[in-house]
Amino acid sequence: MGKVTGFLEYDRQEQKYQLAGERVRHFREFTLPLDDNDLKKQAGRCMDCGIPFCHGPTGCPVHNQIPDWNDLVWQSDWEAAARNLHSTNNFPEFTGRICPAPCEEACTLNLENQPVTIKTIEQAIADKAWEMGWIKPEIVEVSTGKRVAIIGSGPAGLAAAQQLARAGHEVHVYEREAKPGGLLRYGIPDFKMEKYHIDRRVKQMEAEGVVFHCGVNVGVDKNFASLHNEYDAVLFAGGAEDPRDPGLPGQDLAGVHFAMPYLTQSNKRVGQEDIAGEPILAAGKHVVVIGGGDTASDCVGTAFRQGALSVTQLDIRPKPPEREDKLTVWPYWPTKMRTSSSQAEGAEREFQAATLGIEGKKGRVVGVQCARVDEKRQPIPGSEFTLKADLVFLAIGFAGSVKTGLLEESGVALDRRGNVVANDQDYRTSSDKIFVAGDMRRGQSLVVWAIREGRQAARAIDEHLMGTSALPR
């Protein structure tokens, strides 16, 4: 906790943003950080609530010890706060920027709609740790002689790699793209998290002994059987990137794209990487984004920065209430009206709107046919309407991992949802010495869940190789 009476004395104060008209002109982060004095007051609001739901299973998947580092910030002991934060989370500068903060929804003060600004404080601790030079490579002196391959360098793969290297193993990470980071780098726009945050973590990990092999698509460029024979253990951490296909009439028209290729191409363009295929650009176009989640929101913000004339977002769900019923929902993640920074930049949002099909002319999209839906999400006769569209993005989620290549070659068992079968205790797949963590095991999820699973899988692999492990779960 922070100050005993802090929650009574200090109001919740959030980070401010650059004005929308300014931030859509660039792809850089646009939050305006609080100063140390204001952050101290915000940490001081953390109350002695008895059971800190914020870092329990309902709040923080990595079990960040939130009351502890809030108290340390209140005492101005930032270095101790950074050590505490890193004891549970390898990459707090990632989660402090892109996690949706279920910890704040679980905060006791959220019963009064004034939770502690946990996410803001977490980001501030991590940023100060880098600024002050407290984050350094942790190099082990004794090697175990064991070799581990990790396929995928997203948050699950990176977390597992760092933990295993610190346990003394020789760790090799294989990444399909030109640079490490997975969807952290190629799926999340720079305006939410600039990529130098990933680059400096990669440098830290390389100093700790992790070897990155980029531009290697295991199961396509490199035979999986040969890789499997080279290592004592293999971890699948490739994510769940197979898009859910709605099979809409007209979906094959020019100008209709799945969300992830668009975001990946944009991020490569910002990162000055080579781009394959036809450029997908929203400049001067009317854009329709189908889907109501974070990926759809990222498409919205990216389209505005590319100069879209208009952006409309379709959500089949009804418009949620402004506030949830605390007594029936808290401390769990509630359904309530949320407006992302990208949506606040000028998007039109259509709720209870089903997409019936895509209209085209001369092979190109010109409109999206829609209808309102009832409580069973069935189109209501007579409610049809058409939106003008020059560019349409499908952002309705993912259907598990890509099956061709790695999964087919490895022969691991899949569940009915297309995820690799393994429990969250030992993370073992159905095949010898193969483990799995993150979205490839649990399906599309949050970065914070990927980090947790990567850490836990690292411990499971360490136990498998050594018989025991000092790594935390």
Tab-separated table of C-alpha atoms in Angstrom:
chain	number	residue	atom	x	y	z
A	1	MET	CA	0.000	0.000	0.000
A	2	GLY	CA	1.021	3.653	-0.217
A	3	LYS	CA	-0.207	6.372	2.132
A	4	VAL	CA	-2.871	5.214	4.615
A	5	THR	CA	-5.202	8.070	3.729
A	6	GLY	CA	-3.895	8.630	0.201
A	7	PHE	CA	-7.030	7.389	-1.542
A	8	LEU	CA	-9.000	10.027	0.408
A	9	GLU	CA	-6.569	12.880	-0.254
A	10	TYR	CA	-5.583	12.406	-3.898
A	11	ASP	CA	-7.832	12.123	-6.936
A	12	ARG	CA	-7.068	9.669	-9.710
A	13	GLN	CA	-4.872	11.366	-12.305
A	14	GLU	CA	-4.257	9.711	-15.661
A	15	GLN	CA	-1.673	10.367	-18.341
A	16	LYS	CA	-2.816	12.853	-20.929
A	17	TYR	CA	-2.514	12.477	-24.684
A	18	GLN	CA	-1.330	14.762	-27.417
A	19	LEU	CA	-4.330	16.292	-29.169
A	20	ALA	CA	-5.813	14.005	-31.811
A	21	GLY	CA	-5.079	16.515	-34.554
A	22	GLU	CA	-1.396	16.418	-33.635
A	23	ARG	CA	-0.857	12.730	-32.947
A	24	VAL	CA	-2.401	11.472	-36.194
A	25	ARG	CA	0.448	13.218	-38.029
A	26	HIS	CA	3.015	10.691	-36.806
A	27	PHE	CA	3.445	7.091	-35.616
A	28	ARG	CA	5.307	7.873	-32.381
A	29	GLU	CA	3.946	7.281	-28.873
A	30	PHE	CA	1.803	10.224	-27.815
A	31	THR	CA	1.179	9.824	-24.071
A	32	LEU	CA	2.359	12.699	-21.877
A	33	PRO	CA	3.925	11.163	-18.745
A	34	LEU	CA	3.238	12.373	-15.231
A	35	ASP	CA	6.106	13.849	-13.228
A	36	ASP	CA	7.604	11.997	-10.271
A	37	ASN	CA	5.652	13.990	-7.680
A	38	ASP	CA	2.316	13.222	-9.337
A	39	LEU	CA	3.294	9.561	-9.735
A	40	LYS	CA	4.162	9.397	-6.045
A	41	LYS	CA	0.700	10.705	-5.163
A	42	GLN	CA	-0.938	8.188	-7.481
A	43	ALA	CA	1.029	5.358	-5.878
A	44	GLY	CA	0.034	6.744	-2.488
A	45	ARG	CA	-3.633	6.114	-3.357
A	46	CYS	CA	-3.022	2.329	-3.077
A	47	MET	CA	-5.029	1.397	0.006
A	48	ASP	CA	-4.702	-1.283	2.677
A	49	CYS	CA	-7.537	-3.301	1.168
A	50	GLY	CA	-6.809	-6.610	2.905
A	51	ILE	CA	-7.088	-8.823	-0.179
A	52	PRO	CA	-5.295	-7.152	-3.119
A	53	PHE	CA	-7.416	-8.439	-5.989
A	54	CYS	CA	-5.211	-6.419	-8.372
A	55	HIS	CA	-2.450	-9.031	-8.349
A	56	GLY	CA	-4.552	-12.131	-7.865
A	57	PRO	CA	-5.811	-14.367	-10.676
A	58	THR	CA	-8.634	-11.928	-11.459
A	59	GLY	CA	-6.283	-8.958	-11.825
A	60	CYS	CA	-2.743	-9.630	-13.038
A	61	PRO	CA	-1.833	-12.871	-14.845
A	62	VAL	CA	1.886	-12.455	-14.021
A	63	HIS	CA	1.022	-11.717	-10.377
A	64	ASN	CA	2.790	-8.359	-10.232
A	65	GLN	CA	3.145	-7.393	-6.556
A	66	ILE	CA	1.316	-4.153	-7.163
A	67	PRO	CA	0.748	-2.945	-3.564
A	68	ASP	CA	4.434	-3.547	-2.807
A	69	TRP	CA	5.845	-1.469	-5.635
A	70	ASN	CA	3.194	1.194	-5.167
A	71	ASP	CA	4.445	1.548	-1.595
A	72	LEU	CA	8.061	1.731	-2.787
A	73	VAL	CA	7.188	4.490	-5.280
A	74	TRP	CA	5.376	6.331	-2.481
A	75	GLN	CA	8.624	6.125	-0.503
A	76	SER	CA	10.559	7.334	-3.592
A	77	ASP	CA	12.565	4.083	-3.664
A	78	TRP	CA	12.301	3.642	-7.412
A	79	GLU	CA	15.204	1.217	-7.708
A	80	ALA	CA	13.653	-1.224	-5.229
A	81	ALA	CA	10.323	-0.796	-7.022
A	82	ALA	CA	12.029	-1.739	-10.309
A	83	ARG	CA	13.580	-4.853	-8.744
A	84	ASN	CA	10.220	-5.895	-7.341
A	85	LEU	CA	8.462	-5.328	-10.667
A	86	HIS	CA	11.040	-7.334	-12.614
A	87	SER	CA	10.764	-10.216	-10.168
A	88	THR	CA	7.432	-11.169	-11.755
A	89	ASN	CA	7.520	-9.516	-15.192
A	90	ASN	CA	10.414	-9.639	-17.664
A	91	PHE	CA	9.108	-6.757	-19.767
A	92	PRO	CA	7.097	-4.221	-17.729
A	93	GLU	CA	7.754	-1.494	-20.306
A	94	PHE	CA	5.722	-3.618	-22.754
A	95	THR	CA	2.794	-4.330	-20.451
A	96	GLY	CA	2.846	-0.789	-19.037
A	97	ARG	CA	2.044	0.402	-22.542
A	98	ILE	CA	-0.178	-2.205	-24.183
A	99	CYS	CA	-1.836	-4.269	-21.445
A	100	PRO	CA	-5.550	-3.366	-21.041
A	101	ALA	CA	-4.950	-3.323	-17.262
A	102	PRO	CA	-7.344	-5.886	-15.768
A	103	CYS	CA	-5.543	-5.017	-12.523
A	104	GLU	CA	-7.268	-1.635	-12.476
A	105	GLU	CA	-10.680	-3.209	-13.023
A	106	ALA	CA	-9.930	-5.472	-10.019
A	107	CYS	CA	-8.689	-2.605	-7.816
A	108	THR	CA	-10.809	-2.105	-4.690
A	109	LEU	CA	-11.037	1.613	-5.483
A	110	ASN	CA	-12.729	0.694	-8.764
A	111	LEU	CA	-15.840	0.077	-6.674
A	112	GLU	CA	-16.003	3.887	-6.734
A	113	ASN	CA	-14.790	4.090	-10.365
A	114	GLN	CA	-11.490	5.593	-9.208
A	115	PRO	CA	-8.933	2.763	-9.372
A	116	VAL	CA	-5.242	3.326	-8.761
A	117	THR	CA	-3.426	4.218	-12.015
A	118	ILE	CA	-1.505	0.936	-11.874
A	119	LYS	CA	-0.630	0.757	-15.572
A	120	THR	CA	0.776	4.297	-15.596
A	121	ILE	CA	2.907	3.613	-12.518
A	122	GLU	CA	4.177	0.330	-13.964
A	123	GLN	CA	5.303	2.052	-17.153
A	124	ALA	CA	6.947	4.839	-15.161
A	125	ILE	CA	8.918	2.376	-12.998
A	126	ALA	CA	10.175	0.487	-16.057
A	127	ASP	CA	11.079	3.662	-17.958
A	128	LYS	CA	12.967	5.066	-14.974
A	129	ALA	CA	14.835	1.776	-14.549
A	130	TRP	CA	16.110	2.070	-18.120
A	131	GLU	CA	16.825	5.780	-17.750
A	132	MET	CA	18.875	5.228	-14.587
A	133	GLY	CA	20.787	2.249	-15.969
A	134	TRP	CA	19.420	-0.234	-13.447
A	135	ILE	CA	18.508	-2.785	-16.119
A	136	LYS	CA	21.616	-4.728	-17.064
A	137	PRO	CA	22.370	-8.168	-18.489
A	138	GLU	CA	22.214	-10.920	-15.862
A	139	ILE	CA	24.926	-13.282	-17.036
A	140	VAL	CA	25.252	-16.708	-15.442
A	141	GLU	CA	28.699	-18.061	-14.634
A	142	VAL	CA	27.950	-21.775	-14.958
A	143	SER	CA	26.470	-23.387	-18.075
A	144	THR	CA	24.297	-26.492	-17.814
A	145	GLY	CA	25.386	-27.767	-21.213
A	146	LYS	CA	21.743	-28.119	-22.261
A	147	ARG	CA	20.447	-26.594	-25.500
A	148	VAL	CA	16.920	-25.250	-25.967
A	149	ALA	CA	15.272	-24.039	-29.179
A	150	ILE	CA	12.410	-21.547	-29.016
A	151	ILE	CA	10.304	-21.087	-32.136
A	152	GLY	CA	8.746	-17.627	-32.128
A	153	SER	CA	10.057	-14.409	-30.601
A	154	GLY	CA	6.856	-12.812	-29.386
A	155	PRO	CA	6.348	-12.068	-25.674
A	156	ALA	CA	6.009	-15.761	-24.718
A	157	GLY	CA	9.156	-16.749	-26.586
A	158	LEU	CA	11.164	-13.783	-25.316
A	159	ALA	CA	10.127	-14.339	-21.695
A	160	ALA	CA	10.965	-18.047	-21.860
A	161	ALA	CA	14.293	-17.358	-23.583
A	162	GLN	CA	15.411	-14.884	-20.955
A	163	GLN	CA	14.432	-17.148	-18.062
A	164	LEU	CA	16.127	-20.205	-19.567
A	165	ALA	CA	19.321	-18.285	-20.351
A	166	ARG	CA	19.449	-17.099	-16.749
A	167	ALA	CA	19.122	-20.728	-15.655
A	168	GLY	CA	22.341	-21.469	-17.536
A	169	HIS	CA	20.997	-23.109	-20.687
A	170	GLU	CA	22.106	-22.390	-24.245
A	171	VAL	CA	19.050	-20.781	-25.849
A	172	HIS	CA	18.421	-20.306	-29.559
A	173	VAL	CA	15.355	-18.349	-30.745
A	174	TYR	CA	14.037	-18.847	-34.294
A	175	GLU	CA	11.987	-16.037	-35.823
A	176	ARG	CA	10.313	-16.042	-39.236
A	177	GLU	CA	10.557	-12.276	-39.725
A	178	ALA	CA	13.650	-10.114	-40.172
A	179	LYS	CA	13.697	-8.895	-36.557
A	180	PRO	CA	12.669	-10.369	-33.187
A	181	GLY	CA	9.447	-9.425	-31.435
A	182	GLY	CA	6.686	-11.304	-33.223
A	183	LEU	CA	3.386	-9.428	-33.125
A	184	LEU	CA	4.863	-7.074	-30.527
A	185	ARG	CA	6.883	-5.662	-33.400
A	186	TYR	CA	4.736	-6.399	-36.430
A	187	GLY	CA	1.179	-6.364	-35.062
A	188	ILE	CA	1.169	-3.519	-32.542
A	189	PRO	CA	1.523	-0.043	-34.092
A	190	ASP	CA	4.410	2.190	-33.029
A	191	PHE	CA	1.995	4.797	-31.687
A	192	LYS	CA	1.129	2.288	-28.952
A	193	MET	CA	4.686	1.008	-28.430
A	194	GLU	CA	7.773	2.170	-30.271
A	195	LYS	CA	10.077	-0.657	-31.262
A	196	TYR	CA	13.227	0.547	-29.533
A	197	HIS	CA	11.705	-0.982	-26.394
A	198	ILE	CA	12.041	-4.403	-28.042
A	199	ASP	CA	15.477	-3.684	-29.493
A	200	ARG	CA	17.088	-2.877	-26.151
A	201	ARG	CA	15.601	-5.996	-24.540
A	202	VAL	CA	16.987	-8.082	-27.392
A	203	LYS	CA	20.431	-6.539	-26.787
A	204	GLN	CA	20.144	-7.370	-23.084
A	205	MET	CA	19.186	-10.960	-23.901
A	206	GLU	CA	21.994	-11.364	-26.438
A	207	ALA	CA	24.435	-10.232	-23.745
A	208	GLU	CA	22.906	-12.923	-21.516
A	209	GLY	CA	23.710	-15.540	-24.147
A	210	VAL	CA	20.477	-15.850	-26.148
A	211	VAL	CA	21.098	-16.407	-29.867
A	212	PHE	CA	18.501	-15.088	-32.331
A	213	HIS	CA	18.064	-16.672	-35.778
A	214	CYS	CA	15.853	-14.284	-37.774
A	215	GLY	CA	14.443	-14.886	-41.229
A	216	VAL	CA	14.040	-18.610	-40.470
A	217	ASN	CA	10.559	-20.090	-40.855
A	218	VAL	CA	10.826	-23.477	-39.137
A	219	GLY	CA	8.770	-26.043	-41.039
A	220	VAL	CA	9.223	-24.084	-44.264
A	221	ASP	CA	12.823	-22.829	-44.547
A	222	LYS	CA	14.237	-25.259	-41.983
A	223	ASN	CA	13.133	-28.832	-41.523
A	224	PHE	CA	11.632	-29.319	-38.069
A	225	ALA	CA	12.967	-32.862	-37.616
A	226	SER	CA	16.546	-31.665	-38.012
A	227	LEU	CA	15.990	-28.864	-35.500
A	228	HIS	CA	14.316	-31.267	-33.078
A	229	ASN	CA	17.382	-33.518	-33.156
A	230	GLU	CA	19.767	-30.637	-32.441
A	231	TYR	CA	18.259	-29.612	-29.091
A	232	ASP	CA	17.450	-31.088	-25.697
A	233	ALA	CA	14.085	-29.305	-25.616
A	234	VAL	CA	11.975	-27.259	-28.038
A	235	LEU	CA	9.386	-24.620	-27.115
A	236	PHE	CA	6.649	-23.617	-29.538
A	237	ALA	CA	5.810	-19.947	-28.976
A	238	GLY	CA	4.629	-18.960	-32.426
A	239	GLY	CA	1.355	-17.285	-31.558
A	240	ALA	CA	-2.149	-17.685	-33.000
A	241	GLU	CA	-2.220	-15.736	-36.235
A	242	ASP	CA	-4.564	-17.707	-38.484
A	243	PRO	CA	-7.352	-15.154	-39.111
A	244	ARG	CA	-10.971	-16.077	-38.536
A	245	ASP	CA	-12.547	-16.090	-41.987
A	246	PRO	CA	-16.162	-14.818	-42.168
A	247	GLY	CA	-16.592	-16.050	-45.748
A	248	LEU	CA	-18.461	-12.922	-46.808
A	249	PRO	CA	-19.874	-12.532	-50.317
A	250	GLY	CA	-17.494	-10.239	-52.186
A	251	GLN	CA	-14.623	-10.856	-49.789
A	252	ASP	CA	-12.294	-11.575	-52.722
A	253	LEU	CA	-12.676	-8.058	-54.136
A	254	ALA	CA	-9.606	-5.845	-54.406
A	255	GLY	CA	-9.383	-3.593	-51.359
A	256	VAL	CA	-10.601	-6.210	-48.846
A	257	HIS	CA	-7.883	-7.445	-46.482
A	258	PHE	CA	-7.427	-9.258	-43.209
A	259	ALA	CA	-6.233	-6.914	-40.470
A	260	MET	CA	-2.861	-8.437	-39.649
A	261	PRO	CA	-1.240	-8.170	-43.108
A	262	TYR	CA	-2.236	-4.495	-43.106
A	263	LEU	CA	-0.767	-3.823	-39.660
A	264	THR	CA	2.357	-5.838	-40.408
A	265	GLN	CA	2.946	-3.959	-43.632
A	266	SER	CA	2.444	-0.609	-41.918
A	267	ASN	CA	4.837	-1.499	-39.104
A	268	LYS	CA	7.470	-2.638	-41.588
A	269	ARG	CA	7.042	0.616	-43.478
A	270	VAL	CA	7.517	2.637	-40.279
A	271	GLY	CA	10.501	0.462	-39.361
A	272	GLN	CA	11.994	0.984	-42.846
A	273	GLU	CA	11.915	-2.725	-43.655
A	274	ASP	CA	11.304	-4.224	-47.082
A	275	ILE	CA	7.628	-4.750	-47.926
A	276	ALA	CA	6.490	-7.643	-50.082
A	277	GLY	CA	3.340	-7.528	-52.189
A	278	GLU	CA	1.003	-4.715	-53.175
A	279	PRO	CA	1.044	-1.741	-50.772
A	280	ILE	CA	-2.067	-1.445	-48.596
A	281	LEU	CA	-2.604	2.240	-47.843
A	282	ALA	CA	-5.624	4.146	-46.520
A	283	ALA	CA	-4.662	7.590	-47.811
A	284	GLY	CA	-7.633	9.374	-49.384
A	285	LYS	CA	-9.977	6.427	-48.836
A	286	HIS	CA	-13.168	5.626	-46.994
A	287	VAL	CA	-12.240	2.768	-44.651
A	288	VAL	CA	-14.521	0.231	-42.962
A	289	VAL	CA	-13.127	-1.954	-40.184
A	290	ILE	CA	-15.165	-5.053	-39.339
A	291	GLY	CA	-14.629	-6.074	-35.717
A	292	GLY	CA	-14.745	-4.503	-32.281
A	293	GLY	CA	-11.508	-5.599	-30.586
A	294	ASP	CA	-7.996	-4.250	-30.109
A	295	THR	CA	-6.810	-5.340	-33.549
A	296	ALA	CA	-9.702	-3.460	-35.153
A	297	SER	CA	-8.833	-0.392	-33.084
A	298	ASP	CA	-5.207	-0.613	-34.249
A	299	CYS	CA	-6.448	-0.620	-37.854
A	300	VAL	CA	-8.477	2.503	-37.096
A	301	GLY	CA	-5.498	4.422	-35.694
A	302	THR	CA	-3.215	3.287	-38.502
A	303	ALA	CA	-5.731	4.310	-41.184
A	304	PHE	CA	-6.069	7.811	-39.713
A	305	ARG	CA	-2.274	8.233	-39.684
A	306	GLN	CA	-2.129	7.194	-43.322
A	307	GLY	CA	-4.644	9.897	-44.242
A	308	ALA	CA	-7.999	8.097	-44.497
A	309	LEU	CA	-10.953	10.312	-45.401
A	310	SER	CA	-13.228	8.438	-42.992
A	311	VAL	CA	-13.089	5.345	-40.800
A	312	THR	CA	-16.157	3.389	-39.695
A	313	GLN	CA	-15.920	0.474	-37.283
A	314	LEU	CA	-18.577	-2.252	-37.247
A	315	ASP	CA	-19.295	-4.186	-34.057
A	316	ILE	CA	-21.931	-6.927	-33.995
A	317	ARG	CA	-22.323	-6.576	-30.232
A	318	PRO	CA	-24.850	-4.152	-28.702
A	319	LYS	CA	-23.561	-0.862	-27.374
A	320	PRO	CA	-22.434	-1.655	-23.806
A	321	PRO	CA	-23.439	0.382	-20.753
A	322	GLU	CA	-21.288	3.319	-19.719
A	323	ARG	CA	-20.655	1.637	-16.355
A	324	GLU	CA	-20.988	-1.921	-15.152
A	325	ASP	CA	-22.902	-3.169	-12.122
A	326	LYS	CA	-20.030	-3.412	-9.638
A	327	LEU	CA	-21.832	-5.715	-7.247
A	328	THR	CA	-22.346	-8.389	-9.897
A	329	VAL	CA	-19.071	-8.058	-11.864
A	330	TRP	CA	-16.218	-6.697	-9.740
A	331	PRO	CA	-13.340	-7.679	-9.490
A	332	TYR	CA	-13.616	-9.390	-12.884
A	333	TRP	CA	-13.163	-7.738	-16.280
A	334	PRO	CA	-16.448	-5.976	-17.043
A	335	THR	CA	-18.333	-5.326	-20.231
A	336	LYS	CA	-18.721	-1.574	-20.440
A	337	MET	CA	-18.338	1.220	-22.963
A	338	ARG	CA	-14.675	1.732	-23.794
A	339	THR	CA	-13.253	4.217	-26.285
A	340	SER	CA	-9.676	3.638	-27.393
A	341	SER	CA	-7.355	6.501	-28.268
A	342	SER	CA	-7.636	5.456	-31.928
A	343	GLN	CA	-11.442	5.503	-31.875
A	344	ALA	CA	-11.306	8.940	-30.243
A	345	GLU	CA	-9.426	10.249	-33.274
A	346	GLY	CA	-12.649	10.413	-35.276
A	347	ALA	CA	-13.972	6.924	-35.969
A	348	GLU	CA	-17.661	6.317	-36.502
A	349	ARG	CA	-18.787	3.284	-34.500
A	350	GLU	CA	-21.748	1.168	-35.512
A	351	PHE	CA	-23.033	-1.259	-32.858
A	352	GLN	CA	-25.391	-4.209	-33.406
A	353	ALA	CA	-24.252	-4.183	-37.010
A	354	ALA	CA	-23.783	-7.414	-38.965
A	355	THR	CA	-21.894	-7.485	-42.239
A	356	LEU	CA	-23.962	-9.136	-44.984
A	357	GLY	CA	-21.526	-8.771	-47.849
A	358	ILE	CA	-19.100	-6.595	-49.793
A	359	GLU	CA	-20.214	-4.615	-52.840
A	360	GLY	CA	-17.859	-4.161	-55.752
A	361	LYS	CA	-17.506	-2.505	-59.112
A	362	LYS	CA	-14.971	-3.552	-61.751
A	363	GLY	CA	-13.373	-5.914	-59.253
A	364	ARG	CA	-12.856	-3.374	-56.478
A	365	VAL	CA	-14.764	-2.788	-53.269
A	366	VAL	CA	-17.170	0.148	-53.248
A	367	GLY	CA	-19.341	-0.565	-50.221
A	368	VAL	CA	-20.221	-2.796	-47.290
A	369	GLN	CA	-23.762	-4.169	-46.920
A	370	CYS	CA	-24.908	-4.204	-43.292
A	371	ALA	CA	-27.972	-4.810	-41.149
A	372	ARG	CA	-28.907	-4.334	-37.506
A	373	VAL	CA	-29.124	-7.516	-35.428
A	374	ASP	CA	-31.378	-8.744	-32.648
A	375	GLU	CA	-30.286	-10.139	-29.277
A	376	LYS	CA	-29.368	-13.434	-31.004
A	377	ARG	CA	-27.191	-11.550	-33.502
A	378	GLN	CA	-29.558	-12.334	-36.357
A	379	PRO	CA	-30.169	-9.636	-39.029
A	380	ILE	CA	-33.415	-7.714	-38.559
A	381	PRO	CA	-35.431	-7.559	-41.808
A	382	GLY	CA	-35.794	-4.012	-43.109
A	383	SER	CA	-32.779	-2.677	-41.162
A	384	GLU	CA	-30.283	-3.035	-44.004
A	385	PHE	CA	-27.914	-0.179	-44.849
A	386	THR	CA	-24.799	0.271	-46.986
A	387	LEU	CA	-21.552	2.013	-46.069
A	388	LYS	CA	-19.318	3.547	-48.714
A	389	ALA	CA	-15.926	1.840	-48.666
A	390	ASP	CA	-12.723	1.952	-50.694
A	391	LEU	CA	-10.850	-0.238	-48.214
A	392	VAL	CA	-12.193	-2.918	-45.853
A	393	PHE	CA	-10.337	-4.670	-43.039
A	394	LEU	CA	-11.501	-7.927	-41.454
A	395	ALA	CA	-10.552	-7.901	-37.772
A	396	ILE	CA	-12.810	-10.485	-36.143
A	397	GLY	CA	-10.215	-12.498	-34.281
A	398	PHE	CA	-8.057	-15.524	-34.902
A	399	ALA	CA	-8.714	-19.231	-35.397
A	400	GLY	CA	-5.555	-20.552	-33.774
A	401	SER	CA	-2.062	-21.126	-35.122
A	402	VAL	CA	-1.176	-21.629	-38.780
A	403	LYS	CA	-1.311	-25.390	-39.330
A	404	THR	CA	0.873	-25.767	-42.429
A	405	GLY	CA	4.582	-26.137	-41.846
A	406	LEU	CA	5.670	-26.414	-38.223
A	407	LEU	CA	2.556	-27.966	-36.672
A	408	GLU	CA	2.065	-30.468	-39.479
A	409	GLU	CA	5.724	-31.521	-39.440
A	410	SER	CA	5.922	-31.824	-35.651
A	411	GLY	CA	2.762	-33.931	-35.359
A	412	VAL	CA	1.725	-32.429	-32.016
A	413	ALA	CA	-1.886	-32.943	-30.985
A	414	LEU	CA	-4.346	-30.081	-31.466
A	415	ASP	CA	-7.619	-29.435	-29.666
A	416	ARG	CA	-10.918	-28.718	-31.416
A	417	ARG	CA	-10.100	-24.987	-31.474
A	418	GLY	CA	-6.855	-25.612	-33.312
A	419	ASN	CA	-4.578	-24.919	-30.341
A	420	VAL	CA	-1.658	-27.156	-29.374
A	421	VAL	CA	-2.704	-29.462	-26.524
A	422	ALA	CA	-0.804	-28.915	-23.248
A	423	ASN	CA	-1.767	-28.032	-19.685
A	424	ASP	CA	-0.602	-24.982	-17.711
A	425	GLN	CA	1.407	-27.050	-15.234
A	426	ASP	CA	4.135	-28.667	-17.337
A	427	TYR	CA	3.354	-27.162	-20.789
A	428	ARG	CA	4.291	-30.468	-22.473
A	429	THR	CA	2.797	-31.331	-25.833
A	430	SER	CA	1.952	-34.842	-27.020
A	431	SER	CA	5.427	-35.147	-28.603
A	432	ASP	CA	8.716	-35.905	-26.889
A	433	LYS	CA	10.671	-32.904	-25.520
A	434	ILE	CA	8.340	-30.401	-27.220
A	435	PHE	CA	6.678	-27.724	-25.060
A	436	VAL	CA	4.264	-24.929	-25.961
A	437	ALA	CA	3.360	-21.567	-24.427
A	438	GLY	CA	1.354	-18.437	-25.155
A	439	ASP	CA	-1.297	-17.989	-27.828
A	440	MET	CA	-0.239	-21.189	-29.596
A	441	ARG	CA	-1.490	-23.078	-26.511
A	442	ARG	CA	-4.311	-20.921	-25.138
A	443	GLY	CA	-5.515	-19.158	-28.268
A	444	GLN	CA	-5.658	-15.434	-28.991
A	445	SER	CA	-4.961	-13.610	-25.741
A	446	LEU	CA	-3.099	-10.757	-24.045
A	447	VAL	CA	0.615	-9.962	-23.968
A	448	VAL	CA	0.579	-10.319	-20.190
A	449	TRP	CA	-0.750	-13.878	-20.471
A	450	ALA	CA	1.953	-14.692	-23.027
A	451	ILE	CA	4.667	-13.445	-20.667
A	452	ARG	CA	3.243	-15.510	-17.818
A	453	GLU	CA	3.085	-18.669	-19.920
A	454	GLY	CA	6.595	-18.111	-21.263
A	455	ARG	CA	7.938	-17.815	-17.727
A	456	GLN	CA	6.069	-20.870	-16.506
A	457	ALA	CA	7.056	-22.953	-19.528
A	458	ALA	CA	10.701	-21.971	-18.912
A	459	ARG	CA	10.480	-23.414	-15.429
A	460	ALA	CA	8.850	-26.585	-16.770
A	461	ILE	CA	11.629	-26.994	-19.345
A	462	ASP	CA	14.290	-26.341	-16.696
A	463	GLU	CA	12.745	-29.033	-14.478
A	464	HIS	CA	12.584	-31.414	-17.445
A	465	LEU	CA	16.271	-30.883	-18.222
A	466	MET	CA	17.690	-30.677	-14.698
A	467	GLY	CA	15.193	-32.490	-12.494
A	468	THR	CA	14.610	-29.358	-10.418
A	469	SER	CA	14.367	-25.607	-11.020
A	470	ALA	CA	14.998	-22.392	-9.124
A	471	LEU	CA	13.032	-20.359	-11.693
A	472	PRO	CA	9.780	-18.820	-10.406
A	473	ARG	CA	6.407	-19.895	-11.734
